[in-house]
Tab-separated table of C-alpha atoms and ligand atoms in Angstrom:
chain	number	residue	atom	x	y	z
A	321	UNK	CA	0.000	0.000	0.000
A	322	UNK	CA	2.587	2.111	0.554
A	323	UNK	CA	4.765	1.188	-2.038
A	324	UNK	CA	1.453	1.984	-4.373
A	325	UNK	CA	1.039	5.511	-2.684
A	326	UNK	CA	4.958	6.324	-3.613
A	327	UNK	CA	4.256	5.650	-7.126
A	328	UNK	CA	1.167	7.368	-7.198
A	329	UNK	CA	2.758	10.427	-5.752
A	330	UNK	CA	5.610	10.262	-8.068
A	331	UNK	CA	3.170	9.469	-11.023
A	332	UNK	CA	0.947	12.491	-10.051
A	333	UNK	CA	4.136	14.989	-9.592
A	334	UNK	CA	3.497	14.922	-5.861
A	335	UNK	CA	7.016	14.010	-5.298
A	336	UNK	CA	10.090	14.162	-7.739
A	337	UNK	CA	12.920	11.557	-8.153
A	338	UNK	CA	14.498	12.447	-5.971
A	339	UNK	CA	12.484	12.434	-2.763
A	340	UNK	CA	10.367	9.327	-4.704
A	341	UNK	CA	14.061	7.526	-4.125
A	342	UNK	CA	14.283	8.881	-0.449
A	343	UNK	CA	10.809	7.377	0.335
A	344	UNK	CA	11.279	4.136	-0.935
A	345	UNK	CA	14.580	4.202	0.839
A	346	UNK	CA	13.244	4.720	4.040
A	347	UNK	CA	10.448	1.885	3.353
A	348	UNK	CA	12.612	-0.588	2.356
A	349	UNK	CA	15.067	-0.171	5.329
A	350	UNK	CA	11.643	-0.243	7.512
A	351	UNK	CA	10.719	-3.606	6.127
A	352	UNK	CA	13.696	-5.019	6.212
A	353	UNK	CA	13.690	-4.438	10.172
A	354	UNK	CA	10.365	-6.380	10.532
A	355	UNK	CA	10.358	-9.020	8.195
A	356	UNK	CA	9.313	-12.135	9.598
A	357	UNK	CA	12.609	-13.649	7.721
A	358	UNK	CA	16.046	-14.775	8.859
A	359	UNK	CA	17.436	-11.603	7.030
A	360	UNK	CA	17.060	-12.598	3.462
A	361	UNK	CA	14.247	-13.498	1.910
A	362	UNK	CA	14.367	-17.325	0.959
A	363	UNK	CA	11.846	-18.479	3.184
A	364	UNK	CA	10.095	-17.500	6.081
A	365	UNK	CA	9.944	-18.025	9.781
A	366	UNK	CA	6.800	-20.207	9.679
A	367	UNK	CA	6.516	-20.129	14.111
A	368	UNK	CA	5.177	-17.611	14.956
A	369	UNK	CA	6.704	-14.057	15.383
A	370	UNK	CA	6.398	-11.147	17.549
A	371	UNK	CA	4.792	-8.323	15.850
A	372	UNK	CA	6.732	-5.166	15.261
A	373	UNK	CA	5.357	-1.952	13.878
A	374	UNK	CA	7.012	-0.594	10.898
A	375	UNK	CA	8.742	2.329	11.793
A	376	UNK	CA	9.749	4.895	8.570
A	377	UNK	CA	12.664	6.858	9.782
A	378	UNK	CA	13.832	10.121	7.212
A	379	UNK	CA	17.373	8.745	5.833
A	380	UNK	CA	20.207	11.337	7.267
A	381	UNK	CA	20.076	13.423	3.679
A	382	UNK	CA	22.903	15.877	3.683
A	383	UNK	CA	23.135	17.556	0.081
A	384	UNK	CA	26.349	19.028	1.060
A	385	UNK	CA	28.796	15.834	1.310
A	386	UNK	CA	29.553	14.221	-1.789
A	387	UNK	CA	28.417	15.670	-4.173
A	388	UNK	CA	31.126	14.266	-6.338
A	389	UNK	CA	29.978	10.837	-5.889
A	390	UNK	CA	28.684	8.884	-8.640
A	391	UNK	CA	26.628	6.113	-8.207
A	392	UNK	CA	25.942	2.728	-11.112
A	393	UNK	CA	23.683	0.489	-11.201
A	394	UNK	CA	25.034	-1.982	-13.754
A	395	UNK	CA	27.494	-5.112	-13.906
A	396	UNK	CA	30.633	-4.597	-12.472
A	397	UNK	CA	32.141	-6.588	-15.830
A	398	UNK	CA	30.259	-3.789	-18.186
A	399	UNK	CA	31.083	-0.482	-16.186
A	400	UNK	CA	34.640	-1.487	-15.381
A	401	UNK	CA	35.856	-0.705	-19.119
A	402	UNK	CA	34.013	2.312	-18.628
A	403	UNK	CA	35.642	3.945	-15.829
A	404	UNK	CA	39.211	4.533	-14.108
A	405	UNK	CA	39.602	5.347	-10.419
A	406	UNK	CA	42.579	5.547	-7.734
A	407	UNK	CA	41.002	2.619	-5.770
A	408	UNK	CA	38.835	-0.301	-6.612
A	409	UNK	CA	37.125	-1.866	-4.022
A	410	UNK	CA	35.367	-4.846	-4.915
A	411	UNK	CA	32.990	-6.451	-2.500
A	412	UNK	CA	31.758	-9.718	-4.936
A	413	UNK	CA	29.402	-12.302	-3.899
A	414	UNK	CA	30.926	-15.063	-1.620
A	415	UNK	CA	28.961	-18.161	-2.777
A	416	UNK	CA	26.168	-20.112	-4.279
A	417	UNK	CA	23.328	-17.636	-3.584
A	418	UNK	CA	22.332	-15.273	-5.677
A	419	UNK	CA	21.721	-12.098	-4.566
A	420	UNK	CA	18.445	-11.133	-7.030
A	421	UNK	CA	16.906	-14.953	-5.109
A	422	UNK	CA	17.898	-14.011	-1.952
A	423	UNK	CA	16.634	-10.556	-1.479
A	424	UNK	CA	13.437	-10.428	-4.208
A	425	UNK	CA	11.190	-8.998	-1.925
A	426	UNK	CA	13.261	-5.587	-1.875
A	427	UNK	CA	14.279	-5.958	-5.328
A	428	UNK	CA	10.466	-6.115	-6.065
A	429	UNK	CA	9.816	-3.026	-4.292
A	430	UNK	CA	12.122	-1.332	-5.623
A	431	UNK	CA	11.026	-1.922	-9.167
A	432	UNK	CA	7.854	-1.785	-8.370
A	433	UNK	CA	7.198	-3.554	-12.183
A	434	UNK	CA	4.886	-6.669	-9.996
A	435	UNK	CA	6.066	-9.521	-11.723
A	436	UNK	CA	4.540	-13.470	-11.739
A	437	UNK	CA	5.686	-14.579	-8.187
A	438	UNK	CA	5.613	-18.134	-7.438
A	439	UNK	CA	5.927	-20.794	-4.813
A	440	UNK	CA	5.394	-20.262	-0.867
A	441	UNK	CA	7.832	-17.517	-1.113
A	442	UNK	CA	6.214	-15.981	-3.647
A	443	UNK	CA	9.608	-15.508	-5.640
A	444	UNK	CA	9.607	-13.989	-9.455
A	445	UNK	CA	11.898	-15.093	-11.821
A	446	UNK	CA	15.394	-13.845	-11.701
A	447	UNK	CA	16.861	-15.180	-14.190
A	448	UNK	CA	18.158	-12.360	-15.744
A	449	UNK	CA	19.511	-10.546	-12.410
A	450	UNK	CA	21.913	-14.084	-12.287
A	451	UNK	CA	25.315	-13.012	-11.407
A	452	UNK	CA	28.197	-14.735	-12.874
A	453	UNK	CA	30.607	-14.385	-9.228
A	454	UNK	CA	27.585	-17.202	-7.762
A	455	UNK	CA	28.525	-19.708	-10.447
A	456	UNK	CA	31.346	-21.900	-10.683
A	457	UNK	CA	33.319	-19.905	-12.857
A	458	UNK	CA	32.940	-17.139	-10.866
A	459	UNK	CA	36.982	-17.144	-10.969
A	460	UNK	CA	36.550	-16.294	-15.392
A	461	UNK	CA	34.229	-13.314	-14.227
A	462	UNK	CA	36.918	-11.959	-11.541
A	463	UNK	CA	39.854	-12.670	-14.076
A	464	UNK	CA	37.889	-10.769	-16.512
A	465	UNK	CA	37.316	-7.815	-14.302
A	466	UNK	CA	40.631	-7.170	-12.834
A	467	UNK	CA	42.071	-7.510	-16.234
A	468	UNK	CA	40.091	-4.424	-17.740
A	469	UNK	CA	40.578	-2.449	-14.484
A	470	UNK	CA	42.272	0.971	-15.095
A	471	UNK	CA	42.984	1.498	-11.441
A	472	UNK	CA	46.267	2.062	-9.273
A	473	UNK	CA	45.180	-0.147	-6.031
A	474	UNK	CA	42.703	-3.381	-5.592
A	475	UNK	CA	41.190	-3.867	-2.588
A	476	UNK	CA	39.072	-7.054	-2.594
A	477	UNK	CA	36.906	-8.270	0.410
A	478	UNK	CA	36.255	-12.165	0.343
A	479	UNK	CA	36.042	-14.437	2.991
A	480	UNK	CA	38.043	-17.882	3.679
A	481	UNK	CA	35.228	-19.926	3.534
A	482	UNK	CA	36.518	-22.327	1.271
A	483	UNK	CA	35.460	-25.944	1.362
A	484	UNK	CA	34.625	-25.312	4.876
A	485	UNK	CA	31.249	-24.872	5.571
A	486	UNK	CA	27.631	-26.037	4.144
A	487	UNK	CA	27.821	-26.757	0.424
A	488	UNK	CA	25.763	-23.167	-0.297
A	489	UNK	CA	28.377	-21.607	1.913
A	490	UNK	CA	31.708	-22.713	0.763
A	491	UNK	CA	33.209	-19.216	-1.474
A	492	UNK	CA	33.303	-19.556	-5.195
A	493	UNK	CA	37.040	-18.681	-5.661
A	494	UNK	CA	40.029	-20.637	-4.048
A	495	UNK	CA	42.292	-18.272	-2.946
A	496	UNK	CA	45.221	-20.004	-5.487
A	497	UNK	CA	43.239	-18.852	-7.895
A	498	UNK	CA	42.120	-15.757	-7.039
A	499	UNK	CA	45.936	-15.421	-6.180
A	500	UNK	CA	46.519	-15.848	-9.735
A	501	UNK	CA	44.449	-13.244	-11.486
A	502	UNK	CA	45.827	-10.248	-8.434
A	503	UNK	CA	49.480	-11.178	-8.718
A	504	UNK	CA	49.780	-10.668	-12.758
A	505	UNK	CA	47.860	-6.984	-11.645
A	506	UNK	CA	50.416	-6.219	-9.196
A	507	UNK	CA	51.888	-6.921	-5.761
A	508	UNK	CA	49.598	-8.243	-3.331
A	509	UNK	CA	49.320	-8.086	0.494
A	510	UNK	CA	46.543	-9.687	2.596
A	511	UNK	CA	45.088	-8.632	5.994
A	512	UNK	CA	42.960	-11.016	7.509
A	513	UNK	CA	40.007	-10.394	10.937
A	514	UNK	CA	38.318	-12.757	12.618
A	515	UNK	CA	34.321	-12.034	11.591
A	516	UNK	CA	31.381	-12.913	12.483
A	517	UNK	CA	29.894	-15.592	9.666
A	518	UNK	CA	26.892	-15.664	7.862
A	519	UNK	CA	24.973	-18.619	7.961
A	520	UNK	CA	21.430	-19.671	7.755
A	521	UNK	CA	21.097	-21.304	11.479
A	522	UNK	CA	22.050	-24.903	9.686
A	523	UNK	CA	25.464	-25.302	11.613
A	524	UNK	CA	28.130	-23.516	13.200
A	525	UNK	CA	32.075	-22.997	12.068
A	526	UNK	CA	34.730	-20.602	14.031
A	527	UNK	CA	36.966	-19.424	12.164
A	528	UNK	CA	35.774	-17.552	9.501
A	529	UNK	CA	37.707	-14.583	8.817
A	530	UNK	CA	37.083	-11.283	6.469
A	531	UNK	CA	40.095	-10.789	4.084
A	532	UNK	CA	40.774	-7.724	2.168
A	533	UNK	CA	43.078	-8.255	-0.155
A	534	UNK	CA	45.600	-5.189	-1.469
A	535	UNK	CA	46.991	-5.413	-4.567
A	536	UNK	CA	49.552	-2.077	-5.496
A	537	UNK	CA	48.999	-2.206	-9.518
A	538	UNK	CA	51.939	-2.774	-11.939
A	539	UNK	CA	52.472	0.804	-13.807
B	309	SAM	C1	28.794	-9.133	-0.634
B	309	SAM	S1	27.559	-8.117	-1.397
B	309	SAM	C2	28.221	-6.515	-1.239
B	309	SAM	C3	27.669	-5.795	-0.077
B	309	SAM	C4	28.057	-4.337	-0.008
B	309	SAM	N1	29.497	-4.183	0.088
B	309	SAM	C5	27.395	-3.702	1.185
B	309	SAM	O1	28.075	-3.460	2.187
B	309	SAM	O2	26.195	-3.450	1.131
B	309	SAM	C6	27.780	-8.445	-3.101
B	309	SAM	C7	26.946	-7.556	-4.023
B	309	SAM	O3	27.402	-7.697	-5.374
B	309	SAM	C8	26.284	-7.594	-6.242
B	309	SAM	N2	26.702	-8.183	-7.535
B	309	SAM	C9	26.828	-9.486	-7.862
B	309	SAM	N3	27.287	-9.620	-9.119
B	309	SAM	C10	27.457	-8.368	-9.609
B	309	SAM	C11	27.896	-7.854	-10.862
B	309	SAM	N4	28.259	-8.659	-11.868
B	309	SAM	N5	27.935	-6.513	-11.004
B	309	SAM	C12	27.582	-5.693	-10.004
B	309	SAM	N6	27.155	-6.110	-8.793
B	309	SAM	C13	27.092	-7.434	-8.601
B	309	SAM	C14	25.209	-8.351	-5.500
B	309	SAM	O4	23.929	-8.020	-5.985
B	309	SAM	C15	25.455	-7.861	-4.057
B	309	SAM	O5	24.726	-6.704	-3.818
């Protein structure tokens, strides 16, 4: 209903881009917080659940900082030989699941373009939101993007997850191989922290630690 109301207002001239963006912001955040979910959207918590009320907070707008800044929405593999920068920090998926699967509910609202769902989680097909660092040869799509990068420094987050975990879990790209494609860039260094892992509930690992890898790029 209030996704509807946003639309109308934009629609009607009620509200420009802008603020239309700063709305929907603000609602999505809002769900997010009471969402009877484990924090994605795969399936839901079928006991039941303590009602929350949805709270829509203003985002902290400040039209002052960056203004600089722009922001892409578009595949990394596509915009890379578009641009140059000082530093690229890549954040890529980790595993199996796909992002577009995983989080449909906001990716619906944000759309707003009310799609076929199916199933009990009422999902819509993603097919075309498929990103190619969740598939097996995620390793071709990271080769691929560090070789167009015009860039002076890499960083790259990725955990250790390896072969460690639940099947869904384990990370895409051994780290010989992602070894590989940052060491013909440049000369690497790797800091490691102990974090916190994501899981679903289905078991528990220690362990797991957040890598950023630095890579100081061949002139
Ligand atoms: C680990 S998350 C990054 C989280 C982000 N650093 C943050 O703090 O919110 C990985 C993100 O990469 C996006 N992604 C996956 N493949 C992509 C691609 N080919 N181009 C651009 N983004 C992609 C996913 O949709 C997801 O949002």
């Amino acid at each position: 209903m209030i996704r509807e109301k946003i639309k109308e207002w934009f629609v009607s001239g009620i509200v420009n881009r802008k603020e239309k963006n700063i709305l929907l912001t603000s609602l999505i955040y809002s769900i997010d917080k009471i969402a009877n979910t484990v924090g994605h959207y795969d399936a839901y918590i079928k006991k039941e659940i303590k009602e929350k009320d949805l709270i829509l907070k203003m985002p902290k707008i400040d039209n002052e900082k960056n203004i600089n800044n722009e922001i892409y929405n578009m595949d990394a593999n596509v915009l890379i030989r578009e641009i140059e920068c000082d530093i690229l920090y890549i954040d890529p998926p980790y595993n199996s699941r796909q992002y577009a699967n995983m989080y449909h509910v906001l990716e619906n609202l944000a759309l707003w373009q009310k799609p076929e769902v199916k199933g009990i989680a009422r999902k819509f097909d993603t097919t075309h939101l498929k990103s190619g660092y969740n598939q097996k040869n995620a390793i071709d799509f990271f080769n691929d993007l560090i070789e167009n990068a015009q860039t002076k420094y890499v960083l790259l987050s990725y955990n250790n997850m390896g072969n460690k975990g639940h099947s869904r879990s384990n990370a895409r790209m051994s780290d010989e191989d992602i070894l590989k494609v940052l060491n013909k860039k440049g000369k690497v260094e790797i800091f490691e922290k102990e974090y916190k892992e994501f899981t679903t509930g289905k078991r528990k690992r220690g362990e797991n630690k957040e890598r950023v890898f630095f890579v100081e790029v061949n002139n």
